[in-house]
Structure formats: C-alpha cells, structure tokens
CSV table of C-alpha atoms in Angstrom, one decimal:
chain,number,residue,atom,x,y,z
A,1,MET,CA,-89.5,107.8,-28.7
A,2,ALA,CA,-91.1,108.8,-31.3
A,3,THR,CA,-89.9,111.8,-33.9
A,4,ALA,CA,-91.4,114.4,-35.5
A,5,SER,CA,-90.8,114.6,-38.8
A,6,HIS,CA,-92.6,118.0,-39.7
A,7,LEU,CA,-95.2,120.3,-39.4
A,8,THR,CA,-98.3,121.3,-41.4
A,9,CYS,CA,-102.0,122.5,-42.1
A,10,LEU,CA,-104.5,120.4,-43.5
A,11,CYS,CA,-104.1,122.0,-46.6
A,12,GLY,CA,-100.7,121.9,-46.9
A,13,SER,CA,-100.1,126.1,-47.1
A,14,ILE,CA,-98.4,126.4,-43.8
A,15,LYS,CA,-95.2,123.4,-43.8
A,16,GLU,CA,-92.2,123.4,-42.0
A,17,ALA,CA,-89.7,120.8,-41.3
A,18,GLY,CA,-89.1,119.2,-37.4
A,19,THR,CA,-85.8,120.7,-37.5
A,20,LEU,CA,-87.7,124.0,-36.4
A,21,LEU,CA,-88.9,122.5,-33.1
A,22,THR,CA,-86.4,122.9,-30.3
A,23,SER,CA,-86.8,119.1,-29.8
A,24,GLN,CA,-87.8,116.4,-32.4
A,25,THR,CA,-88.1,113.9,-30.2
A,26,LEU,CA,-91.3,113.0,-28.6
A,27,PRO,CA,-93.2,113.7,-26.3
A,28,VAL,CA,-92.5,117.3,-25.7
A,29,GLU,CA,-92.9,118.9,-22.0
A,30,ASN,CA,-95.7,121.5,-22.0
A,31,ASP,CA,-98.0,122.4,-20.1
A,32,ILE,CA,-102.2,123.1,-21.4
A,33,CYS,CA,-103.9,126.7,-21.1
A,34,HIS,CA,-107.4,126.7,-20.1
A,35,CYS,CA,-107.5,130.3,-20.4
A,36,ASN,CA,-110.3,132.3,-22.1
A,37,THR,CA,-108.2,133.9,-25.0
A,38,CYS,CA,-106.7,130.3,-26.4
A,39,ARG,CA,-110.4,128.7,-26.2
A,40,TYR,CA,-112.0,131.4,-27.7
A,41,THR,CA,-109.4,132.0,-30.2
A,42,THR,CA,-109.4,127.8,-31.1
A,43,GLY,CA,-112.9,126.5,-30.5
A,44,SER,CA,-110.8,124.0,-28.7
A,45,LEU,CA,-111.0,123.6,-24.9
A,46,GLY,CA,-107.6,124.2,-24.1
A,47,ALA,CA,-104.2,125.1,-25.8
A,48,TRP,CA,-100.9,123.5,-25.6
A,49,TYR,CA,-97.6,124.5,-27.5
A,50,VAL,CA,-94.4,123.4,-28.4
A,51,SER,CA,-91.4,125.5,-28.5
A,52,LEU,CA,-89.5,126.5,-32.2
A,53,THR,CA,-86.1,127.6,-32.7
A,54,GLY,CA,-86.7,130.5,-34.2
A,55,SER,CA,-89.5,131.9,-36.8
A,56,PRO,CA,-91.4,130.0,-39.4
A,57,SER,CA,-90.7,130.9,-42.7
A,58,GLU,CA,-91.9,133.1,-44.9
A,59,GLU,CA,-94.0,131.0,-47.3
A,60,SER,CA,-95.8,129.7,-44.6
A,61,LEU,CA,-96.2,133.2,-42.7
A,62,SER,CA,-97.4,134.6,-45.9
A,63,ASN,CA,-100.0,132.2,-46.0
A,64,ALA,CA,-101.2,132.4,-42.5
A,65,ILE,CA,-103.2,135.3,-40.7
A,66,ALA,CA,-101.8,137.3,-37.9
A,67,TYR,CA,-104.2,137.7,-35.1
A,68,LYS,CA,-102.8,140.0,-31.9
A,69,THR,CA,-105.0,139.0,-28.6
A,70,SER,CA,-102.8,141.1,-26.4
A,71,GLU,CA,-99.5,142.8,-25.7
A,72,LYS,CA,-98.1,139.9,-25.0
A,73,TYR,CA,-99.1,137.4,-27.6
A,74,THR,CA,-99.6,137.4,-31.6
A,75,ARG,CA,-101.7,134.3,-33.1
A,76,PHE,CA,-101.0,132.8,-36.6
A,77,PHE,CA,-103.4,130.4,-38.6
A,78,CYS,CA,-104.1,129.4,-42.2
A,79,LYS,CA,-105.8,131.9,-44.4
A,80,LYS,CA,-107.1,128.6,-46.8
A,81,CYS,CA,-108.0,126.0,-44.2
A,82,GLY,CA,-108.3,127.9,-40.6
A,83,CYS,CA,-105.7,125.7,-38.6
A,84,ASN,CA,-104.1,127.5,-35.9
A,85,ALA,CA,-100.5,127.1,-36.3
A,86,PHE,CA,-97.9,129.5,-34.2
A,87,LEU,CA,-97.7,131.6,-31.0
A,88,ARG,CA,-95.6,134.5,-31.4
A,89,SER,CA,-94.4,136.1,-27.7
A,90,ASP,CA,-94.2,139.8,-28.5
A,91,ARG,CA,-92.6,140.1,-25.4
A,92,ASP,CA,-89.1,138.3,-26.3
A,93,GLY,CA,-90.3,137.1,-29.9
A,94,SER,CA,-90.1,133.7,-29.3
A,95,TRP,CA,-91.8,131.4,-31.2
A,96,ALA,CA,-94.0,128.1,-30.4
A,97,ALA,CA,-96.1,126.2,-32.6
A,98,CYS,CA,-99.9,124.6,-31.8
A,99,SER,CA,-98.9,120.8,-30.3
A,100,GLY,CA,-101.5,119.4,-32.9
A,101,VAL,CA,-99.4,120.6,-36.3
A,102,VAL,CA,-96.7,118.0,-35.2
A,103,GLU,CA,-96.5,114.9,-37.5
A,104,MET,CA,-95.1,112.2,-35.9
A,105,GLU,CA,-92.6,109.5,-38.2
A,106,GLN,CA,-94.3,106.5,-37.0
A,107,THR,CA,-97.8,107.7,-37.0
A,108,GLU,CA,-97.8,108.5,-40.8
A,109,GLY,CA,-100.1,106.7,-43.1
A,110,MET,CA,-101.2,104.8,-40.3
A,111,THR,CA,-104.8,104.0,-39.2
A,112,GLY,CA,-104.5,101.7,-36.5
A,113,ARG,CA,-103.4,101.1,-33.3
A,114,LEU,CA,-99.5,100.8,-32.2
A,115,SER,CA,-97.9,98.6,-29.7
A,116,VAL,CA,-96.4,102.0,-28.2
A,117,GLN,CA,-98.4,105.0,-27.0
A,118,LYS,CA,-98.8,107.9,-29.1
A,119,ASN,CA,-98.2,111.2,-27.3
A,120,ILE,CA,-97.0,114.4,-29.2
A,121,SER,CA,-96.9,116.2,-25.4
A,122,ARG,CA,-96.4,115.0,-22.0
A,123,VAL,CA,-98.1,117.3,-20.4
A,124,LEU,CA,-97.1,119.1,-16.8
A,125,SER,CA,-99.5,121.1,-15.4
A,126,HIS,CA,-102.6,123.0,-15.7
A,127,ILE,CA,-102.7,126.5,-16.5
A,128,TYR,CA,-105.5,129.3,-15.9
A,129,VAL,CA,-108.2,126.8,-14.9
A,130,GLY,CA,-110.0,129.5,-13.2
A,131,ASP,CA,-111.1,131.2,-16.4
A,132,GLY,CA,-114.1,128.5,-16.1
A,133,LYS,CA,-116.0,128.6,-13.1
A,134,ASP,CA,-116.5,124.3,-13.9
A,135,GLY,CA,-112.6,124.2,-14.8
A,136,GLY,CA,-112.9,122.8,-18.1
A,137,ILE,CA,-111.5,119.6,-19.4
A,138,ALA,CA,-108.5,120.2,-16.6
A,139,PRO,CA,-110.4,117.9,-13.6
A,140,PHE,CA,-110.1,115.1,-15.9
A,141,LEU,CA,-106.6,115.3,-16.7
A,142,THR,CA,-104.7,115.1,-13.1
A,143,LYS,CA,-103.2,112.0,-13.7
A,144,LEU,CA,-101.9,110.9,-16.9
A,145,GLY,CA,-99.6,108.1,-17.0
A,146,ASP,CA,-98.2,107.7,-13.9
A,147,ARG,CA,-98.1,111.4,-12.2
A,148,ASP,CA,-100.2,113.8,-11.1
A,149,VAL,CA,-100.7,116.9,-12.8
A,150,PRO,CA,-101.5,120.3,-11.1
A,151,CYS,CA,-104.3,122.7,-11.8
A,152,TYR,CA,-103.6,126.1,-11.0
A,153,ASN,CA,-106.4,128.6,-11.1
A,154,THR,CA,-103.8,131.5,-12.8
A,155,MET,CA,-100.4,130.8,-14.2
A,156,PRO,CA,-97.9,130.0,-11.5
A,157,GLY,CA,-95.4,132.8,-10.0
A,158,GLU,CA,-98.6,135.5,-10.7
A,159,ASP,CA,-100.1,136.7,-7.5
A,160,GLY,CA,-102.6,134.8,-6.4
A,161,ALA,CA,-101.8,131.8,-8.0
A,162,GLU,CA,-103.0,128.7,-6.1
A,163,VAL,CA,-103.0,124.6,-6.9
A,164,LEU,CA,-106.8,123.4,-6.5
A,165,LYS,CA,-106.9,120.9,-3.9
A,166,LYS,CA,-108.4,117.6,-5.2
A,167,ARG,CA,-111.8,118.1,-3.1
A,168,GLU,CA,-112.2,121.2,-5.4
A,169,LEU,CA,-111.3,118.8,-8.3
A,170,GLN,CA,-113.5,116.2,-7.9
A,171,GLN,CA,-116.5,118.9,-6.8
A,172,LEU,CA,-115.8,119.9,-10.6
A,173,ARG,CA,-116.1,116.8,-11.8
A,174,GLU,CA,-119.4,116.1,-9.7
A,175,THR,CA,-121.1,119.2,-11.3
A,176,LEU,CA,-120.3,118.4,-14.9
A,177,LEU,CA,-121.2,114.8,-14.6
A,178,HIS,CA,-124.3,115.6,-12.4
A,179,GLN,CA,-126.0,118.7,-13.6
A,180,PRO,CA,-129.6,118.1,-14.8
A,181,ALA,CA,-130.9,120.7,-17.8
A,182,SER,CA,-134.1,121.0,-15.6
A,183,GLU,CA,-132.5,122.4,-12.8
A,184,THR,CA,-131.0,125.0,-14.4
A,185,ARG,CA,-133.4,127.1,-16.3
A,186,ASP,CA,-131.5,129.8,-15.9
A,187,ARG,CA,-129.2,128.8,-18.8
A,188,GLY,CA,-130.9,131.3,-21.0
A,189,GLU,CA,-133.1,130.4,-23.9
A,190,ALA,CA,-130.0,129.4,-26.4
A,191,ILE,CA,-126.4,129.2,-25.8
A,192,GLU,CA,-124.5,132.1,-27.8
A,193,ALA,CA,-121.6,130.6,-29.9
A,194,SER,CA,-118.7,133.3,-30.4
A,195,CYS,CA,-115.5,133.6,-31.5
A,196,HIS,CA,-112.5,135.9,-29.9
A,197,CYS,CA,-112.9,138.9,-32.1
A,198,GLY,CA,-116.7,138.6,-32.1
A,199,SER,CA,-117.1,138.5,-35.7
A,200,CYS,CA,-118.8,135.0,-36.0
A,201,GLN,CA,-121.3,134.6,-33.6
A,202,LEU,CA,-124.4,131.8,-33.2
A,203,HIS,CA,-127.7,131.5,-31.2
A,204,ILE,CA,-128.2,127.8,-30.8
A,205,ALA,CA,-132.0,127.2,-29.2
A,206,PRO,CA,-132.5,124.0,-27.3
A,207,PRO,CA,-133.2,120.6,-28.5
A,208,PRO,CA,-136.4,119.3,-30.3
A,209,TYR,CA,-136.2,115.8,-29.1
A,210,GLU,CA,-139.5,114.2,-29.5
A,211,VAL,CA,-140.3,110.7,-28.5
A,212,TRP,CA,-139.9,109.7,-32.2
A,213,SER,CA,-136.1,111.1,-32.4
A,214,ASN,CA,-133.5,108.5,-32.4
A,215,GLY,CA,-129.9,108.5,-33.6
A,216,TRP,CA,-126.0,108.5,-32.0
A,217,TYR,CA,-126.3,112.3,-31.2
A,218,VAL,CA,-129.5,112.4,-28.8
A,219,PRO,CA,-128.1,112.1,-25.6
A,220,LYS,CA,-129.2,108.6,-23.7
A,221,GLY,CA,-129.8,110.6,-20.2
A,222,ASP,CA,-131.1,114.1,-20.3
A,223,HIS,CA,-133.2,115.0,-23.8
A,224,ASN,CA,-133.0,118.9,-22.7
A,225,LYS,CA,-129.1,118.9,-23.5
A,226,TYR,CA,-127.1,118.0,-26.7
A,227,TYR,CA,-124.4,115.4,-27.3
A,228,ALA,CA,-121.0,116.0,-26.7
A,229,ARG,CA,-118.1,114.3,-27.6
A,230,PHE,CA,-113.9,114.3,-28.6
A,231,CYS,CA,-112.8,114.0,-32.2
A,232,GLY,CA,-109.3,112.8,-32.9
A,233,CYS,CA,-109.4,112.4,-36.2
A,234,ARG,CA,-106.3,113.5,-38.7
A,235,SER,CA,-108.4,116.1,-40.6
A,236,CYS,CA,-110.2,117.9,-37.3
A,237,ARG,CA,-106.6,117.8,-35.6
A,238,LEU,CA,-104.8,119.5,-38.9
A,239,THR,CA,-107.9,122.2,-39.3
A,240,LEU,CA,-108.3,123.1,-35.1
A,241,GLY,CA,-104.2,122.8,-34.4
A,242,PHE,CA,-104.7,120.6,-31.6
A,243,THR,CA,-105.1,117.1,-30.7
A,244,LEU,CA,-108.3,117.1,-29.2
A,245,GLN,CA,-112.0,118.4,-31.1
A,246,PRO,CA,-114.0,119.0,-28.6
A,247,TRP,CA,-117.7,118.5,-30.9
A,248,THR,CA,-121.4,119.1,-29.7
A,249,TYR,CA,-124.1,117.9,-32.8
A,250,ILE,CA,-127.1,120.1,-33.2
A,251,PRO,CA,-129.6,119.8,-35.9
A,252,PRO,CA,-129.5,122.4,-38.3
A,253,SER,CA,-132.8,124.0,-37.5
A,254,GLN,CA,-131.8,124.9,-34.2
A,255,ILE,CA,-128.8,127.1,-35.4
A,256,TYR,CA,-129.4,130.8,-35.9
A,257,THR,CA,-127.5,134.2,-36.2
A,258,VAL,CA,-128.0,136.9,-34.0
A,259,ASN,CA,-130.4,138.3,-36.0
A,260,ASP,CA,-132.5,134.9,-35.5
A,261,GLU,CA,-132.5,133.8,-39.5
A,262,PRO,CA,-131.5,130.2,-40.0
A,263,ILE,CA,-128.1,129.5,-40.7
A,264,VAL,CA,-127.9,128.1,-44.5
A,265,PHE,CA,-126.5,124.7,-44.4
A,266,GLY,CA,-125.3,122.5,-47.4
A,267,PRO,CA,-123.4,123.2,-50.8
A,268,LYS,CA,-125.5,126.4,-50.7
A,269,ALA,CA,-123.3,127.5,-47.5
A,270,ARG,CA,-120.2,128.4,-50.1
A,271,GLU,CA,-122.4,130.7,-51.8
A,272,THR,CA,-124.3,132.7,-49.0
A,273,THR,CA,-122.7,135.4,-46.8
A,274,GLN,CA,-124.8,135.3,-43.6
A,275,ILE,CA,-121.6,136.1,-41.4
A,276,GLU,CA,-119.4,138.3,-43.3
A,277,LYS,CA,-116.4,136.6,-41.5
A,278,LEU,CA,-117.4,133.3,-41.6
A,279,LYS,CA,-114.9,131.4,-43.8
A,280,HIS,CA,-115.6,127.8,-45.5
A,281,TYR,CA,-112.9,125.2,-46.0
A,282,GLN,CA,-113.7,122.4,-48.4
A,283,SER,CA,-111.7,119.4,-46.7
A,284,SER,CA,-113.0,116.5,-48.9
A,285,GLU,CA,-115.7,115.8,-51.2
A,286,PHE,CA,-119.0,115.9,-48.8
A,287,VAL,CA,-117.3,118.1,-46.1
A,288,LEU,CA,-117.3,121.8,-45.1
A,289,ARG,CA,-115.2,123.2,-42.4
A,290,SER,CA,-115.8,127.4,-41.2
A,291,PHE,CA,-113.7,129.3,-39.2
A,292,CYS,CA,-113.5,132.8,-38.5
A,293,ILE,CA,-111.2,134.7,-40.8
A,294,VAL,CA,-110.0,137.7,-38.0
A,295,CYS,CA,-109.4,135.4,-35.7
A,296,GLY,CA,-108.5,131.7,-36.2
A,297,ALA,CA,-111.5,129.9,-33.9
A,298,THR,CA,-112.7,126.7,-35.5
A,299,MET,CA,-116.7,127.4,-35.4
A,300,TYR,CA,-118.2,124.2,-37.2
A,301,TYR,CA,-117.9,120.9,-39.4
A,302,GLN,CA,-120.8,119.9,-41.4
A,303,SER,CA,-121.0,116.4,-43.7
A,304,PHE,CA,-123.4,116.9,-47.0
A,305,GLU,CA,-123.5,113.2,-46.3
A,306,ARG,CA,-125.6,113.7,-43.2
A,307,PRO,CA,-127.2,116.8,-43.5
A,308,TYR,CA,-129.3,116.4,-40.3
A,309,ILE,CA,-126.7,117.3,-37.9
A,310,ILE,CA,-123.8,119.9,-37.3
A,311,ASP,CA,-120.8,119.6,-35.4
A,312,VAL,CA,-120.2,122.7,-33.4
A,313,SER,CA,-116.8,123.6,-31.7
A,314,VAL,CA,-117.4,123.5,-27.7
A,315,GLY,CA,-114.4,125.9,-27.5
A,316,VAL,CA,-116.8,129.0,-28.6
A,317,LEU,CA,-120.0,128.5,-26.5
A,318,ARG,CA,-120.8,131.1,-24.3
A,319,SER,CA,-122.2,129.7,-21.2
A,320,ARG,CA,-124.0,132.2,-19.2
A,321,PHE,CA,-122.9,130.3,-15.9
A,322,GLY,CA,-119.7,130.6,-17.0
A,323,ASN,CA,-118.9,127.2,-17.7
A,324,ILE,CA,-116.1,125.8,-20.0
A,325,MET,CA,-117.8,122.5,-20.7
A,326,ALA,CA,-121.6,124.0,-20.9
A,327,GLY,CA,-122.7,121.0,-18.7
A,328,GLU,CA,-126.0,122.8,-18.1
A,329,TRP,CA,-126.7,122.3,-22.2
A,330,LEU,CA,-124.0,119.5,-22.9
A,331,GLU,CA,-124.3,115.8,-22.1
A,332,TRP,CA,-120.6,114.7,-22.7
A,333,ASP,CA,-119.5,110.7,-23.9
A,334,ARG,CA,-117.0,109.4,-21.8
A,335,GLY,CA,-117.1,106.0,-23.3
A,336,ILE,CA,-115.3,107.2,-26.9
A,337,VAL,CA,-113.4,109.2,-28.6
A,338,SER,CA,-113.8,109.8,-32.2
A,339,LYS,CA,-111.2,108.4,-34.3
A,340,ARG,CA,-109.5,107.1,-31.4
A,341,ASN,CA,-106.7,104.9,-33.7
A,342,GLU,CA,-105.8,108.3,-35.3
A,343,CYS,CA,-105.4,110.0,-31.7
A,344,VAL,CA,-101.5,111.2,-31.6
A,345,ASP,CA,-102.0,112.1,-27.7
A,346,GLU,CA,-103.2,108.8,-26.4
A,347,GLU,CA,-102.4,109.7,-22.4
A,348,LEU,CA,-104.8,112.4,-22.6
A,349,VAL,CA,-107.5,109.9,-24.6
A,350,GLU,CA,-107.0,107.3,-21.5
A,351,ALA,CA,-107.5,109.9,-19.0
A,352,TRP,CA,-110.2,111.5,-20.4
A,353,LEU,CA,-112.0,108.2,-20.4
A,354,SER,CA,-111.0,106.9,-17.4
A,355,ARG,CA,-113.2,107.0,-14.3
A,356,PRO,CA,-112.4,110.0,-12.2
A,357,THR,CA,-110.4,109.6,-9.4
A,358,ALA,CA,-110.6,111.7,-6.1
C-alpha cells in the first residue's frame, strides 16, 4: 500500500506533514458527498475527505480563508491559489482534509502509469445524491473495484434516508447519456454559473458552432451542447482540492457577467475588476485559474496559449432542471480523462470510463 507523505495546496502556502492524517496508509476509507453546498463551494461534482488527528498548523490556517457554510461546518481554502483544503466540524471540533491535497510518496515526481493502482480513497458510499435530479456522477460510481457502493438520497440515519435501487440508478445514467438538447428547450437561453455565496456569477450562452467549427472541444454528437470531461492532473487537483476536476469547454465569446458584459480573458484579466470577488492565480507562465475569494469555489481556467476556449468548472453550473451534470447543456466524454497518468484515484476513473451496468 502507498503512504501519504504530506498535504499541500498548489502554491505551497498550505502544507502539513502526513502525520497529521489519522492514517497515513492509503487508500483511506471515506464517502463522497454530492450535496449542493459541497459542489457550489468547490466547483467539484462531489467532496470526499480524510480525517485528521487535530487542527492544522497556525501557519497553514493563517494562509487560508474560513467560510462557514452552516452551523455544522466551516471550510478553509488557500487565499492565494484557491485550493479547498480543510473542513472543520463546529459540532465536535474535529478536522478533515480535502482528499485531493494528499500527496503520495510513490507518485511524487512521477508522470508515467504505475503497475500498482494509485488511490487516495476507498469510497464506501455516496451520500446526498438526492440533491440533484440526475444523481450527479454517483450512478456511474456504484461499482468500485470488487465492491458495490450504495447511493443514499440523504445521509444514512437521517429521516427519510433511502438507498437508490438499481433500476433507479440505471434510469439516471440513461437520462444523462441520452438527453438531447433539442428536446429540452426549457433549459433556458443561458446557463448560470454561480459559487455558493453568489459573489461570482456568470451567464453562458448556447454554443455558437457552425458548419466550419472544429476542434476537440466540439461535441461529436449534439452541437447544441458543450463538451465536458474530467481532468486528473496534479495542478487541477491541488487547486480544486479533490482528485477529479470537471471541466466544460466554452468559447470566451459565450461567457458574460450577470449584466451581460463580455468577460475579459487573457493577460488583461488580472488588471480587470468585472467581478469584485473573483481572484486570479497564475499557476504557470501561460495559465490563469480563477476562484471566489469569499467561498473558495473554482470558477474557471484559461490558457493564454489557447485563448479560443475557457474551462468552466461544472460544479458551479446551475441547471434549471436541477441536474448536477447539466446533461441538457453538456455532452460528457466517457472515453478519456485528461492527464490520467497523474490521477491518484484510479478506481474512480476506471468506474467512470467503464460501460454502465444495471
């Protein structure tokens, strides 16, 4: 088994020794939460954590911003790069770290595939799947390794908690995979993207594809939709805080403020204040990552080397139908995960890429 060496965000402002983890032996057993709060505060399609023995250091917390989402929990993210890092229970004072900030000893500095599967987590269940009409990604992750993973509509033990039946999961999968945009005219003239606190909001207009449109970001099927897929690269992981970053690829001409002003992209974005609480982090010479400085949600990514496309984080999209995966707007690629060689939750990747089972 692998061992956790340390915890870190991408910029390194938050860093802890692996000994802070309750267990340094990987994978760690946990559950994936699919609730609205976890998605809207992160930009991820779900949140899964690893428990800590106590509080992170004062140095790490001084470099983090605290955001209280309820009477139960306070979340902490890096004030420089936006990485979601910690979760504190305000009921019992316990701490957890976002699973994506864990670095594995056997994977550091490696870019090739290992003969041994890399997994930070061993997911045991999906909770709050009922927060989305489509169940989100949970229906695709019900067979992990050799075990069946149940999907709960809420939290086990809560009033009304139920396990989704196999036929219900199959129906949810089919709905996502076969939902033509042409049959969902009620989806609206634009789809909204909004963080949890509402400080960062975008409007995304429908695709502008013409007969001459080409490129890997154009869906192969329904051209009334945008292309979407997951990225497992280390940089995305350490700015999101979770191991799979969901992106949809939007031409910049289709992204507006709530006042219908075109968003400024490129190097000038750093000098422009269209959305007051949107902060930019330059993770490399040609890459700018943008997040909400109030609640920590990852909003979008841009590369100056491909200015014709912007990666918008799917976790902040607000489907009119309540669909987490926004199937009426997005066509998901289940044939590839970007930078799969850098993924550290290979079990989840394999389940997502496999054919749905009943």
